Tab-separated table of C-alpha atoms and ligand atoms in Angstrom:
chain	number	residue	atom	x	y	z
K	1	MET	CA	75.459	349.190	147.321
K	2	ILE	CA	72.241	350.464	145.698
K	3	PRO	CA	72.578	349.077	142.141
K	4	TYR	CA	71.779	351.160	139.029
K	5	GLY	CA	69.240	348.532	137.988
K	6	ARG	CA	67.786	345.323	139.323
K	7	GLN	CA	65.227	342.728	138.230
K	8	SER	CA	61.991	342.183	140.189
K	9	VAL	CA	61.220	338.459	140.382
K	10	SER	CA	58.066	337.449	142.271
K	11	GLU	CA	56.955	334.130	143.745
K	12	GLU	CA	54.481	333.866	140.852
K	13	ASP	CA	57.346	334.259	138.365
K	14	ILE	CA	59.199	331.429	140.128
K	15	ALA	CA	56.094	329.215	140.121
K	16	ALA	CA	55.621	329.838	136.378
K	17	VAL	CA	59.189	328.713	135.677
K	18	VAL	CA	58.880	325.655	137.913
K	19	GLU	CA	55.696	324.650	136.081
K	20	VAL	CA	57.612	324.580	132.792
K	21	LEU	CA	60.399	322.538	134.383
K	22	ARG	CA	57.786	319.880	135.227
K	23	SER	CA	56.299	319.923	131.708
K	24	ASP	CA	57.328	318.078	128.528
K	25	TRP	CA	58.920	321.141	126.925
K	26	LEU	CA	62.066	322.964	128.008
K	27	ALA	CA	63.440	324.352	124.732
K	28	GLN	CA	61.305	326.493	122.377
K	29	GLY	CA	57.728	325.256	122.621
K	30	PRO	CA	54.252	326.402	123.665
K	31	ALA	CA	55.496	328.803	126.367
K	32	VAL	CA	57.523	330.737	123.769
K	33	GLU	CA	54.415	331.008	121.563
K	34	ARG	CA	52.408	332.300	124.528
K	35	PHE	CA	55.099	334.867	125.407
K	36	GLU	CA	55.213	336.062	121.786
K	37	ALA	CA	51.428	336.463	121.755
K	38	VAL	CA	51.445	338.367	125.057
K	39	VAL	CA	54.145	340.845	123.938
K	40	ALA	CA	52.602	341.296	120.470
K	41	GLY	CA	49.220	341.918	122.099
K	42	SER	CA	50.628	344.331	124.657
K	43	CYS	CA	52.419	346.384	121.976
K	44	GLY	CA	49.769	346.097	119.298
K	45	ALA	CA	51.983	344.433	116.667
K	46	LYS	CA	50.920	341.554	114.409
K	47	HIS	CA	53.992	339.333	114.868
K	48	ALA	CA	56.526	338.793	117.642
K	49	VAL	CA	59.519	336.493	117.218
K	50	ALA	CA	61.333	335.554	120.430
K	51	VAL	CA	65.089	335.014	120.264
K	52	ALA	CA	68.012	334.260	122.584
K	53	ASN	CA	68.869	337.885	123.475
K	54	GLY	CA	68.478	341.470	122.288
K	55	THR	CA	71.673	341.294	120.240
K	56	ALA	CA	70.314	338.267	118.358
K	57	ALA	CA	67.088	340.262	117.827
K	58	LEU	CA	69.079	343.072	116.187
K	59	HIS	CA	71.056	340.550	114.114
K	60	ALA	CA	67.840	338.853	112.949
K	61	ALA	CA	66.171	342.192	112.162
K	62	ALA	CA	69.212	343.379	110.201
K	63	TYR	CA	69.173	340.102	108.264
K	64	ALA	CA	65.438	340.335	107.580
K	65	ALA	CA	65.952	343.910	106.344
K	66	GLY	CA	68.376	342.550	103.764
K	67	LEU	CA	71.685	343.888	105.136
K	68	GLY	CA	74.819	342.341	103.678
K	69	PRO	CA	78.113	343.364	102.080
K	70	GLY	CA	77.881	346.780	100.410
K	71	LYS	CA	74.819	347.803	102.446
K	72	LEU	CA	74.796	350.524	105.091
K	73	LEU	CA	73.222	350.931	108.554
K	74	TRP	CA	73.036	354.209	110.477
K	75	THR	CA	72.443	354.367	114.216
K	76	SER	CA	73.019	356.598	117.241
K	77	PRO	CA	76.532	356.801	118.720
K	78	ILE	CA	74.947	356.837	122.210
K	79	THR	CA	73.806	353.244	122.543
K	80	PHE	CA	75.012	349.791	123.443
K	81	VAL	CA	77.472	348.484	120.834
K	82	ALA	CA	74.991	345.851	119.603
K	83	SER	CA	72.899	348.495	117.760
K	84	ALA	CA	75.832	348.945	115.367
K	85	ASN	CA	77.394	345.481	115.520
K	86	CYS	CA	74.308	343.859	113.974
K	87	ALA	CA	75.301	345.327	110.597
K	88	ARG	CA	78.920	344.183	110.951
K	89	TYR	CA	77.839	340.549	111.587
K	90	LEU	CA	76.323	340.610	108.087
K	91	GLY	CA	79.303	342.298	106.451
K	92	ALA	CA	77.469	345.633	106.076
K	93	ASP	CA	78.901	349.084	106.847
K	94	VAL	CA	78.006	351.309	109.795
K	95	ASP	CA	77.764	355.051	110.237
K	96	PHE	CA	76.307	357.177	113.019
K	97	VAL	CA	73.992	360.192	113.273
K	98	ASP	CA	74.627	362.574	116.167
K	99	ILE	CA	72.129	362.917	119.016
K	100	ASP	CA	69.966	365.785	120.189
K	101	ALA	CA	71.517	367.263	123.347
K	102	GLY	CA	68.130	367.416	125.111
K	103	THR	CA	66.399	364.136	124.296
K	104	LEU	CA	69.661	362.150	123.889
K	105	ASN	CA	68.021	360.403	120.915
K	106	MET	CA	69.179	360.509	117.304
K	107	SER	CA	68.571	364.082	116.111
K	108	VAL	CA	65.950	364.217	113.352
K	109	ASP	CA	67.398	367.503	112.018
K	110	GLU	CA	70.832	365.940	111.835
K	111	LEU	CA	69.396	362.797	110.224
K	112	GLU	CA	67.758	364.919	107.529
K	113	ARG	CA	70.920	366.965	106.949
K	114	ARG	CA	72.960	363.772	106.599
K	115	LEU	CA	70.402	362.209	104.230
K	116	VAL	CA	70.566	365.233	101.917
K	117	ALA	CA	74.363	364.917	101.833
K	118	ALA	CA	74.184	361.138	101.392
K	119	ARG	CA	71.850	361.503	98.408
K	120	HIS	CA	74.390	363.796	96.737
K	121	ALA	CA	77.163	361.328	97.532
K	122	GLU	CA	74.974	358.425	96.310
K	123	ARG	CA	75.529	356.538	99.567
K	124	LEU	CA	72.146	356.483	101.300
K	125	PRO	CA	71.610	354.138	104.257
K	126	ASP	CA	69.628	350.935	103.756
K	127	VAL	CA	68.648	350.710	107.421
K	128	VAL	CA	68.358	353.338	110.165
K	129	VAL	CA	68.245	352.176	113.802
K	130	PRO	CA	66.907	354.807	116.206
K	131	VAL	CA	67.580	353.903	119.848
K	132	HIS	CA	64.950	354.881	122.419
K	133	MET	CA	67.495	356.163	124.915
K	134	CYS	CA	66.639	355.360	128.539
K	135	GLY	CA	63.143	354.291	127.432
K	136	ALA	CA	61.970	357.512	125.747
K	137	SER	CA	60.924	356.952	122.138
K	138	ALA	CA	62.805	358.786	119.419
K	139	ASP	CA	60.645	360.834	117.016
K	140	VAL	CA	59.680	357.812	114.952
K	141	ALA	CA	56.881	359.663	113.109
K	142	ALA	CA	59.387	362.148	111.657
K	143	MET	CA	61.777	359.303	110.863
K	144	ARG	CA	59.006	357.441	108.988
K	145	LEU	CA	58.518	360.446	106.694
K	146	LEU	CA	62.261	360.495	105.967
K	147	ALA	CA	62.286	356.708	105.478
K	148	ASP	CA	59.557	356.987	102.850
K	149	GLU	CA	61.346	359.845	101.107
K	150	TYR	CA	64.837	358.273	101.154
K	151	GLY	CA	63.886	354.603	100.971
K	152	PHE	CA	65.423	353.068	104.079
K	153	THR	CA	64.115	350.497	106.566
K	154	VAL	CA	63.546	351.596	110.169
K	155	ILE	CA	64.457	349.135	112.942
K	156	GLU	CA	63.643	350.573	116.368
K	157	ASP	CA	66.139	349.516	119.027
K	158	ALA	CA	63.536	349.549	121.793
K	159	ALA	CA	65.686	347.544	124.229
K	160	HIS	CA	65.057	350.270	126.858
K	161	ALA	CA	61.485	351.101	125.999
K	162	LEU	CA	59.106	348.159	126.550
K	163	GLY	CA	55.980	349.658	128.134
K	164	GLY	CA	56.650	353.157	126.808
K	165	HIS	CA	54.320	355.132	124.510
K	166	PHE	CA	54.832	357.387	121.511
K	167	HIS	CA	51.690	359.566	121.270
K	168	ASP	CA	48.776	357.135	120.858
K	169	THR	CA	50.953	354.101	120.059
K	170	ARG	CA	52.737	351.639	122.320
K	171	VAL	CA	56.476	351.260	121.659
K	172	GLY	CA	56.816	348.049	119.645
K	173	SER	CA	53.608	348.592	117.668
K	174	CYS	CA	55.730	349.197	114.527
K	175	VAL	CA	53.219	351.806	113.334
K	176	TYR	CA	56.179	353.929	112.172
K	177	SER	CA	58.811	351.250	111.552
K	178	GLU	CA	59.324	347.920	109.812
K	179	MET	CA	60.583	346.219	112.989
K	180	SER	CA	61.197	346.896	116.688
K	181	ILE	CA	63.454	344.911	118.996
K	182	PHE	CA	63.393	344.332	122.757
K	183	SER	CA	65.928	342.882	125.205
K	184	PHE	CA	64.960	340.919	128.303
K	185	HIS	CA	68.328	341.163	130.062
K	186	PRO	CA	67.852	341.422	133.875
K	187	VAL	CA	68.480	345.183	134.012
K	188	LYS	CA	65.831	345.878	131.343
K	189	VAL	CA	62.149	346.585	132.038
K	190	VAL	CA	61.018	342.926	131.828
K	191	THR	CA	63.428	339.986	132.096
K	192	THR	CA	63.742	336.402	130.914
K	193	GLY	CA	67.323	336.052	132.230
K	194	GLU	CA	68.634	336.434	128.693
K	195	GLY	CA	66.182	337.001	125.871
K	196	GLY	CA	65.095	339.212	123.027
K	197	MET	CA	62.244	339.734	120.580
K	198	VAL	CA	61.559	341.275	117.193
K	199	LEU	CA	58.118	342.724	116.440
K	200	THR	CA	56.719	343.485	113.008
K	201	ASN	CA	53.434	343.886	111.161
K	202	ASP	CA	54.896	342.428	107.946
K	203	ASP	CA	54.228	338.717	107.236
K	204	GLU	CA	57.269	338.318	104.994
K	205	LEU	CA	59.654	339.897	107.530
K	206	ALA	CA	58.201	337.669	110.281
K	207	ASN	CA	58.850	334.645	108.098
K	208	ARG	CA	62.475	335.691	107.517
K	209	LEU	CA	62.968	336.307	111.242
K	210	ARG	CA	61.683	332.827	112.141
K	211	LEU	CA	63.882	331.228	109.503
K	212	PHE	CA	66.980	333.067	110.769
K	213	ARG	CA	66.236	332.037	114.375
K	214	SER	CA	66.377	328.365	113.471
K	215	HIS	CA	69.278	327.572	111.112
K	216	GLY	CA	67.469	328.751	107.958
K	217	ILE	CA	65.465	325.516	108.075
K	218	THR	CA	61.828	325.291	106.942
K	219	ARG	CA	59.206	322.555	107.041
K	220	ASP	CA	56.762	324.654	105.005
K	221	PRO	CA	56.383	323.064	101.530
K	222	ALA	CA	55.522	326.467	100.051
K	223	GLN	CA	59.047	327.688	100.836
K	224	MET	CA	60.922	324.584	99.684
K	225	ARG	CA	62.895	324.170	96.487
K	226	ASP	CA	61.905	320.517	96.054
K	227	THR	CA	58.679	318.753	96.798
K	228	SER	CA	58.677	315.572	98.853
K	229	PRO	CA	55.889	313.418	100.213
K	230	ASP	CA	58.200	312.282	103.070
K	231	PRO	CA	56.905	313.442	106.449
K	232	TRP	CA	60.475	313.830	107.802
K	233	TYR	CA	61.574	316.090	104.949
K	234	TYR	CA	62.858	319.594	105.655
K	235	GLU	CA	65.075	322.064	103.822
K	236	GLN	CA	67.730	324.537	104.859
K	237	ILE	CA	67.048	327.376	102.425
K	238	ASP	CA	69.384	330.031	103.882
K	239	LEU	CA	72.110	330.301	106.536
K	240	GLY	CA	70.533	330.890	109.946
K	241	TYR	CA	71.530	330.383	113.560
K	242	ASN	CA	70.240	328.665	116.668
K	243	TYR	CA	68.889	331.860	118.237
K	244	ARG	CA	65.877	330.273	119.944
K	245	MET	CA	64.553	331.204	123.380
K	246	THR	CA	63.696	328.406	125.839
K	247	ASP	CA	60.253	327.749	127.303
K	248	ILE	CA	61.872	328.218	130.732
K	249	GLN	CA	62.776	331.798	129.842
K	250	ALA	CA	59.478	332.502	128.109
K	251	ALA	CA	57.457	331.424	131.156
K	252	LEU	CA	59.348	333.970	133.243
K	253	GLY	CA	58.730	336.619	130.586
K	254	THR	CA	54.984	335.964	130.353
K	255	SER	CA	54.644	336.124	134.127
K	256	GLN	CA	56.658	339.382	134.226
K	257	MET	CA	54.511	340.926	131.467
K	258	GLY	CA	51.566	340.820	133.856
K	259	ARG	CA	53.345	343.510	135.896
K	260	LEU	CA	54.761	345.553	132.974
K	261	ASP	CA	52.525	348.576	133.498
K	262	ASP	CA	53.211	348.537	137.271
K	263	PHE	CA	56.957	348.375	136.645
K	264	VAL	CA	56.828	351.334	134.260
K	265	ARG	CA	54.516	353.334	136.531
K	266	ARG	CA	56.931	352.934	139.474
K	267	ARG	CA	59.889	353.820	137.241
K	268	ASN	CA	58.060	357.016	136.201
K	269	GLU	CA	57.251	357.879	139.836
K	270	LEU	CA	60.902	357.562	140.796
K	271	ALA	CA	62.007	359.549	137.739
K	272	GLU	CA	59.610	362.359	138.659
K	273	ARG	CA	61.009	362.436	142.193
K	274	TYR	CA	64.549	362.617	140.785
K	275	ASP	CA	63.495	365.429	138.413
K	276	GLU	CA	62.102	367.458	141.315
K	277	GLN	CA	64.950	366.823	143.732
K	278	LEU	CA	67.833	367.191	141.307
K	279	HIS	CA	66.620	370.501	139.924
K	280	ALA	CA	68.278	372.339	142.818
K	281	LEU	CA	71.628	370.676	142.089
K	282	GLY	CA	71.889	372.081	138.566
K	283	LEU	CA	72.249	368.660	136.948
K	284	ARG	CA	71.292	368.202	133.315
K	285	THR	CA	68.475	365.690	132.873
K	286	GLN	CA	66.945	364.082	129.787
K	287	GLN	CA	64.170	366.040	128.059
K	288	ILE	CA	61.058	363.974	127.404
K	289	PRO	CA	59.050	365.495	124.519
K	290	ASP	CA	55.283	365.998	124.806
K	291	GLY	CA	53.442	362.832	123.799
K	292	VAL	CA	56.292	360.540	124.857
K	293	TYR	CA	55.810	358.286	127.908
K	294	SER	CA	59.216	356.872	128.834
K	295	ALA	CA	59.652	353.349	130.179
K	296	TYR	CA	62.586	354.763	132.206
K	297	HIS	CA	64.920	351.801	131.878
K	298	LEU	CA	67.624	354.294	132.885
K	299	TYR	CA	67.829	357.648	134.608
K	300	VAL	CA	70.867	359.601	133.427
K	301	VAL	CA	72.198	362.994	134.504
K	302	GLY	CA	74.903	365.208	133.084
K	303	VAL	CA	77.617	366.888	135.158
K	304	GLU	CA	80.511	369.072	134.026
K	305	PRO	CA	82.852	366.657	132.220
K	306	SER	CA	85.784	367.916	134.324
K	307	ARG	CA	83.927	366.847	137.498
K	308	ARG	CA	82.558	363.520	136.307
K	309	ALA	CA	85.348	361.272	137.616
K	310	ALA	CA	85.192	362.817	141.103
K	311	VAL	CA	81.380	362.701	141.253
K	312	PHE	CA	81.354	359.100	140.058
K	313	ALA	CA	84.005	358.019	142.603
K	314	GLY	CA	82.277	359.969	145.390
K	315	LEU	CA	78.966	358.238	144.726
K	316	ARG	CA	80.537	354.787	144.460
K	317	SER	CA	82.359	355.337	147.760
K	318	ARG	CA	78.948	356.130	149.309
K	319	GLU	CA	77.600	352.766	148.077
K	320	ILE	CA	75.621	354.283	145.202
K	321	GLY	CA	76.011	351.942	142.207
K	322	VAL	CA	76.282	354.575	139.497
K	323	ASN	CA	77.232	353.675	135.935
K	324	VAL	CA	77.805	355.369	132.559
K	325	HIS	CA	75.503	354.918	129.551
K	326	TYR	CA	77.209	355.083	127.174
K	327	LEU	CA	80.724	355.499	125.911
K	328	PRO	CA	80.224	356.640	122.303
K	329	VAL	CA	80.223	353.553	120.090
K	330	HIS	CA	82.270	355.227	117.334
K	331	LEU	CA	85.169	355.735	119.787
K	332	GLN	CA	85.474	352.048	120.661
K	333	PRO	CA	88.784	350.708	119.297
K	334	TYR	CA	86.943	348.356	116.939
K	335	TYR	CA	85.116	351.309	115.324
K	336	ARG	CA	88.207	353.572	115.372
K	337	ASP	CA	89.893	350.875	113.315
K	338	LEU	CA	87.099	351.411	110.772
K	339	GLY	CA	88.027	355.103	110.552
K	340	PHE	CA	85.936	356.938	113.176
K	341	ARG	CA	87.640	359.669	115.218
K	342	PRO	CA	87.045	361.917	118.245
K	343	GLY	CA	85.079	364.952	117.072
K	344	ASP	CA	83.009	363.013	114.530
K	345	PHE	CA	79.824	363.272	116.661
K	346	PRO	CA	80.447	366.189	119.039
K	347	VAL	CA	77.048	366.292	120.780
K	348	ALA	CA	77.279	362.607	121.657
K	349	GLU	CA	80.855	363.004	122.872
K	350	GLU	CA	79.965	366.040	125.020
K	351	TYR	CA	76.988	364.221	126.591
K	352	SER	CA	78.990	361.050	127.226
K	353	ALA	CA	81.868	362.922	128.884
K	354	GLY	CA	79.558	364.160	131.651
K	355	ALA	CA	77.097	361.269	131.859
K	356	ILE	CA	76.236	359.416	135.052
K	357	THR	CA	73.462	356.829	135.417
K	358	LEU	CA	71.694	356.942	138.786
K	359	PRO	CA	70.006	353.904	140.386
K	360	LEU	CA	66.433	353.296	139.212
K	361	PHE	CA	64.467	350.040	139.433
K	362	PRO	CA	60.865	349.218	140.401
K	363	ALA	CA	61.662	347.817	143.857
K	364	MET	CA	63.737	350.877	144.778
K	365	THR	CA	62.209	352.563	147.838
K	366	ASP	CA	61.732	356.302	148.323
K	367	GLU	CA	64.243	355.998	151.198
K	368	GLN	CA	66.870	354.468	148.915
K	369	GLN	CA	66.262	357.247	146.427
K	370	ASP	CA	66.625	359.843	149.188
K	371	GLU	CA	70.016	358.250	150.006
K	372	VAL	CA	71.091	358.710	146.388
K	373	VAL	CA	69.986	362.353	146.406
K	374	ALA	CA	71.693	363.008	149.756
K	375	ALA	CA	74.908	361.470	148.419
K	376	LEU	CA	74.678	363.721	145.351
K	377	HIS	CA	74.284	366.778	147.603
K	378	GLU	CA	77.401	365.762	149.542
K	379	VAL	CA	79.471	365.051	146.459
K	380	LEU	CA	78.374	368.132	144.510
K	381	GLY	CA	78.026	370.496	147.485
A	401	PLP	C1	70.640	345.725	126.214
A	401	PLP	C2	70.702	346.347	124.878
A	401	PLP	C3	70.897	345.609	123.707
A	401	PLP	C4	71.288	344.167	123.684
A	401	PLP	O1	70.485	343.341	124.411
A	401	PLP	P1	71.061	341.948	125.000
A	401	PLP	O2	69.815	341.243	125.395
A	401	PLP	O3	71.944	342.301	126.151
A	401	PLP	O4	71.794	341.256	123.913
A	401	PLP	C5	70.814	346.268	122.492
A	401	PLP	N1	70.590	347.587	122.430
A	401	PLP	C6	70.435	348.348	123.543
A	401	PLP	C7	70.174	349.809	123.395
A	401	PLP	C8	70.511	347.750	124.794
A	401	PLP	O5	70.399	348.508	125.894
């Protein structure tokens, strides 16, 4: 089976992890600080806060943005459930903004239309989470203008997009947003096994993120309620979690970051080959706007919804590990129980009904890709 995604772990990565295992630190320590500095430097953001996984990164970002009961987060219905769940963990409400049929990202026109209506209804969102679908940045510059006009916080769910660019900025730079999050799950662009990170240029947000990652505990006298001369004194000043990353994971991440641009270059090469070869098959592919350089975490195609099940089964039976990204989040039973219904976000539902994710990972060979294309010809022909 050719999988839809796969990590690339080198001998150097393994040596970096083994070195940590022989050191004095295993849990969060100097290797986590180094990894944070490497990712912040690579993206061009001031702060990076490493956490246990991408979901914890979203939870921490939603907390830092001040979400809680009575507050509202909007995201894309075409994403992993965590983009929405992060609001629910904090007791906040969730709504969705439909996607653009070409880019598969949250539609800026639809976002604006919904904001106008929400202003009339006096129920504007507090946080908007654009998701950089498959690694291609949403139009964060346009979203920034709307954020300034309507007063919401932008958290970029960049779980797919490490190594991507939006015009002259690297994804994660937070030039257009308050915070950006990454995931380091093995199928993502860079892995730490499990891991996540929040980036920001705001000192106060970075402080809140670090507090949330570690039980809400501080040893900084400036943040404490009481003063104490005792060197062992600390205070828990809010309710946080143990969301820390280990030095073992961070060492793997730092070593992987050295190959980030190579990973993304190979992903783009393979995507270009797919684009060329799939043209003849009449498959819908994702539109990448001018000025956007995708990290190509995923390569998705659209078939006629009535043919999707047969195409999917035909590919799987030919050992092609296809997948579907994503089932619309609002149609999950948990979200239906909150009142969402089929038809609420028709563009997302139409895309999802025909979606198939093809294999794409840096170590994939041209020959493996040719096998995928040949299988598609057989199944569709
Ligand atoms: C993978 C992913 C997450 C969650 O990351 P984990 O590290 O698996 O918790 C969040 N959002 C999107 C869009 C993702 O693809």
